[in-house]
């Protein structure tokens, strides 16, 4: 009984950790997309974030999906956002 309870507790913790990891990855992607927009379109940070949010709402997808598309297309074109 104790082992079963412990297993359930560990499974819930693993699930929470996975969700936190996903959130962190999403935040990193959004930050990277903001940096790309700021560099390529000379946008201030708030405007870049607003752009991502508007695109997400218009397309009915998550902001992280829009950010991932921005980052992916930027990389596909061969740009280095660190320049």
JSON list of C-alpha atoms in Angstrom, two decimals:
[
{"chain": "A", "resi": 1, "resn": "UNK", "atom": "CA", "xyz": [0.00, 0.00, 0.00]},
{"chain": "A", "resi": 2, "resn": "UNK", "atom": "CA", "xyz": [2.82, 2.40, 0.89]},
{"chain": "A", "resi": 3, "resn": "UNK", "atom": "CA", "xyz": [4.71, 1.57, -2.31]},
{"chain": "A", "resi": 4, "resn": "UNK", "atom": "CA", "xyz": [1.58, 2.20, -4.39]},
{"chain": "A", "resi": 5, "resn": "UNK", "atom": "CA", "xyz": [1.04, 5.54, -2.72]},
{"chain": "A", "resi": 6, "resn": "UNK", "atom": "CA", "xyz": [4.68, 6.50, -3.28]},
{"chain": "A", "resi": 7, "resn": "UNK", "atom": "CA", "xyz": [4.45, 5.49, -6.95]},
{"chain": "A", "resi": 8, "resn": "UNK", "atom": "CA", "xyz": [1.40, 7.70, -7.46]},
{"chain": "A", "resi": 9, "resn": "UNK", "atom": "CA", "xyz": [3.11, 10.62, -5.75]},
{"chain": "A", "resi": 10, "resn": "UNK", "atom": "CA", "xyz": [6.22, 10.25, -7.92]},
{"chain": "A", "resi": 11, "resn": "UNK", "atom": "CA", "xyz": [4.11, 10.02, -11.06]},
{"chain": "A", "resi": 12, "resn": "UNK", "atom": "CA", "xyz": [2.33, 13.28, -10.18]},
{"chain": "A", "resi": 13, "resn": "UNK", "atom": "CA", "xyz": [5.67, 14.97, -9.52]},
{"chain": "A", "resi": 14, "resn": "UNK", "atom": "CA", "xyz": [7.07, 13.77, -12.85]},
{"chain": "A", "resi": 15, "resn": "UNK", "atom": "CA", "xyz": [4.00, 15.14, -14.60]},
{"chain": "A", "resi": 16, "resn": "UNK", "atom": "CA", "xyz": [4.45, 18.53, -12.93]},
{"chain": "A", "resi": 17, "resn": "UNK", "atom": "CA", "xyz": [8.14, 18.58, -13.87]},
{"chain": "A", "resi": 18, "resn": "UNK", "atom": "CA", "xyz": [7.29, 17.82, -17.52]},
{"chain": "A", "resi": 19, "resn": "UNK", "atom": "CA", "xyz": [4.76, 20.67, -17.58]},
{"chain": "A", "resi": 20, "resn": "UNK", "atom": "CA", "xyz": [7.30, 23.06, -16.08]},
{"chain": "A", "resi": 21, "resn": "UNK", "atom": "CA", "xyz": [9.90, 21.96, -18.65]},
{"chain": "A", "resi": 22, "resn": "UNK", "atom": "CA", "xyz": [7.40, 22.59, -21.45]},
{"chain": "A", "resi": 23, "resn": "UNK", "atom": "CA", "xyz": [6.61, 26.04, -20.06]},
{"chain": "A", "resi": 24, "resn": "UNK", "atom": "CA", "xyz": [10.30, 26.88, -19.80]},
{"chain": "A", "resi": 25, "resn": "UNK", "atom": "CA", "xyz": [10.97, 25.76, -23.38]},
{"chain": "A", "resi": 26, "resn": "UNK", "atom": "CA", "xyz": [8.00, 27.81, -24.55]},
{"chain": "A", "resi": 27, "resn": "UNK", "atom": "CA", "xyz": [9.23, 30.90, -22.71]},
{"chain": "A", "resi": 28, "resn": "UNK", "atom": "CA", "xyz": [12.71, 30.51, -24.21]},
{"chain": "A", "resi": 29, "resn": "UNK", "atom": "CA", "xyz": [11.25, 30.22, -27.69]},
{"chain": "A", "resi": 30, "resn": "UNK", "atom": "CA", "xyz": [9.12, 33.33, -27.21]},
{"chain": "A", "resi": 31, "resn": "UNK", "atom": "CA", "xyz": [12.14, 35.24, -25.90]},
{"chain": "A", "resi": 32, "resn": "UNK", "atom": "CA", "xyz": [14.21, 34.16, -28.89]},
{"chain": "A", "resi": 33, "resn": "UNK", "atom": "CA", "xyz": [11.43, 35.15, -31.32]},
{"chain": "A", "resi": 34, "resn": "UNK", "atom": "CA", "xyz": [11.16, 38.54, -29.60]},
{"chain": "A", "resi": 35, "resn": "UNK", "atom": "CA", "xyz": [14.91, 39.03, -30.01]},
{"chain": "A", "resi": 36, "resn": "UNK", "atom": "CA", "xyz": [14.64, 38.16, -33.70]},
{"chain": "A", "resi": 37, "resn": "UNK", "atom": "CA", "xyz": [11.79, 40.62, -34.24]},
{"chain": "A", "resi": 38, "resn": "UNK", "atom": "CA", "xyz": [13.59, 43.30, -32.28]},
{"chain": "A", "resi": 39, "resn": "UNK", "atom": "CA", "xyz": [16.73, 42.87, -34.38]},
{"chain": "A", "resi": 40, "resn": "UNK", "atom": "CA", "xyz": [15.15, 42.42, -37.81]},
{"chain": "A", "resi": 41, "resn": "UNK", "atom": "CA", "xyz": [12.25, 44.85, -37.53]},
{"chain": "A", "resi": 42, "resn": "UNK", "atom": "CA", "xyz": [13.78, 47.29, -35.03]},
{"chain": "A", "resi": 43, "resn": "UNK", "atom": "CA", "xyz": [10.81, 46.77, -32.70]},
{"chain": "A", "resi": 44, "resn": "UNK", "atom": "CA", "xyz": [10.86, 47.52, -29.00]},
{"chain": "A", "resi": 45, "resn": "UNK", "atom": "CA", "xyz": [10.39, 44.48, -26.78]},
{"chain": "A", "resi": 46, "resn": "UNK", "atom": "CA", "xyz": [6.75, 45.22, -25.91]},
{"chain": "A", "resi": 47, "resn": "UNK", "atom": "CA", "xyz": [5.84, 45.67, -29.56]},
{"chain": "A", "resi": 48, "resn": "UNK", "atom": "CA", "xyz": [7.57, 42.42, -30.53]},
{"chain": "A", "resi": 49, "resn": "UNK", "atom": "CA", "xyz": [5.67, 40.53, -27.85]},
{"chain": "A", "resi": 50, "resn": "UNK", "atom": "CA", "xyz": [2.43, 42.19, -28.92]},
{"chain": "A", "resi": 51, "resn": "UNK", "atom": "CA", "xyz": [3.11, 41.14, -32.51]},
{"chain": "A", "resi": 52, "resn": "UNK", "atom": "CA", "xyz": [3.53, 37.50, -31.42]},
{"chain": "A", "resi": 53, "resn": "UNK", "atom": "CA", "xyz": [0.34, 37.62, -29.35]},
{"chain": "A", "resi": 54, "resn": "UNK", "atom": "CA", "xyz": [-1.70, 39.22, -32.15]},
{"chain": "A", "resi": 55, "resn": "UNK", "atom": "CA", "xyz": [-0.48, 36.64, -34.66]},
{"chain": "A", "resi": 56, "resn": "UNK", "atom": "CA", "xyz": [-1.36, 33.86, -32.22]},
{"chain": "A", "resi": 57, "resn": "UNK", "atom": "CA", "xyz": [-4.87, 35.21, -31.66]},
{"chain": "A", "resi": 58, "resn": "UNK", "atom": "CA", "xyz": [-5.46, 35.81, -35.37]},
{"chain": "A", "resi": 59, "resn": "UNK", "atom": "CA", "xyz": [-4.39, 32.28, -36.22]},
{"chain": "A", "resi": 60, "resn": "UNK", "atom": "CA", "xyz": [-5.95, 30.68, -33.13]},
{"chain": "A", "resi": 61, "resn": "UNK", "atom": "CA", "xyz": [-2.73, 29.02, -32.05]},
{"chain": "A", "resi": 62, "resn": "UNK", "atom": "CA", "xyz": [-0.51, 29.46, -29.01]},
{"chain": "A", "resi": 63, "resn": "UNK", "atom": "CA", "xyz": [2.04, 32.24, -28.76]},
{"chain": "A", "resi": 64, "resn": "UNK", "atom": "CA", "xyz": [4.73, 29.59, -28.45]},
{"chain": "A", "resi": 65, "resn": "UNK", "atom": "CA", "xyz": [3.64, 28.09, -31.80]},
{"chain": "A", "resi": 66, "resn": "UNK", "atom": "CA", "xyz": [3.96, 31.49, -33.48]},
{"chain": "A", "resi": 67, "resn": "UNK", "atom": "CA", "xyz": [7.31, 32.06, -31.78]},
{"chain": "A", "resi": 68, "resn": "UNK", "atom": "CA", "xyz": [8.53, 28.64, -32.93]},
{"chain": "A", "resi": 69, "resn": "UNK", "atom": "CA", "xyz": [7.49, 29.46, -36.50]},
{"chain": "A", "resi": 70, "resn": "UNK", "atom": "CA", "xyz": [9.41, 32.75, -36.35]},
{"chain": "A", "resi": 71, "resn": "UNK", "atom": "CA", "xyz": [12.53, 31.06, -34.99]},
{"chain": "A", "resi": 72, "resn": "UNK", "atom": "CA", "xyz": [12.28, 28.16, -37.45]},
{"chain": "A", "resi": 73, "resn": "UNK", "atom": "CA", "xyz": [11.82, 30.41, -40.47]},
{"chain": "A", "resi": 74, "resn": "UNK", "atom": "CA", "xyz": [14.69, 32.62, -39.32]},
{"chain": "A", "resi": 75, "resn": "UNK", "atom": "CA", "xyz": [16.96, 29.59, -39.01]},
{"chain": "A", "resi": 76, "resn": "UNK", "atom": "CA", "xyz": [15.72, 28.15, -42.31]},
{"chain": "A", "resi": 77, "resn": "UNK", "atom": "CA", "xyz": [16.77, 31.34, -44.07]},
{"chain": "A", "resi": 78, "resn": "UNK", "atom": "CA", "xyz": [20.23, 30.93, -42.60]},
{"chain": "A", "resi": 79, "resn": "UNK", "atom": "CA", "xyz": [20.30, 33.98, -40.36]},
{"chain": "A", "resi": 80, "resn": "UNK", "atom": "CA", "xyz": [22.15, 34.07, -37.08]},
{"chain": "A", "resi": 81, "resn": "UNK", "atom": "CA", "xyz": [20.17, 36.11, -34.54]},
{"chain": "A", "resi": 82, "resn": "UNK", "atom": "CA", "xyz": [23.32, 36.65, -32.46]},
{"chain": "A", "resi": 83, "resn": "UNK", "atom": "CA", "xyz": [24.77, 39.08, -35.03]}
]
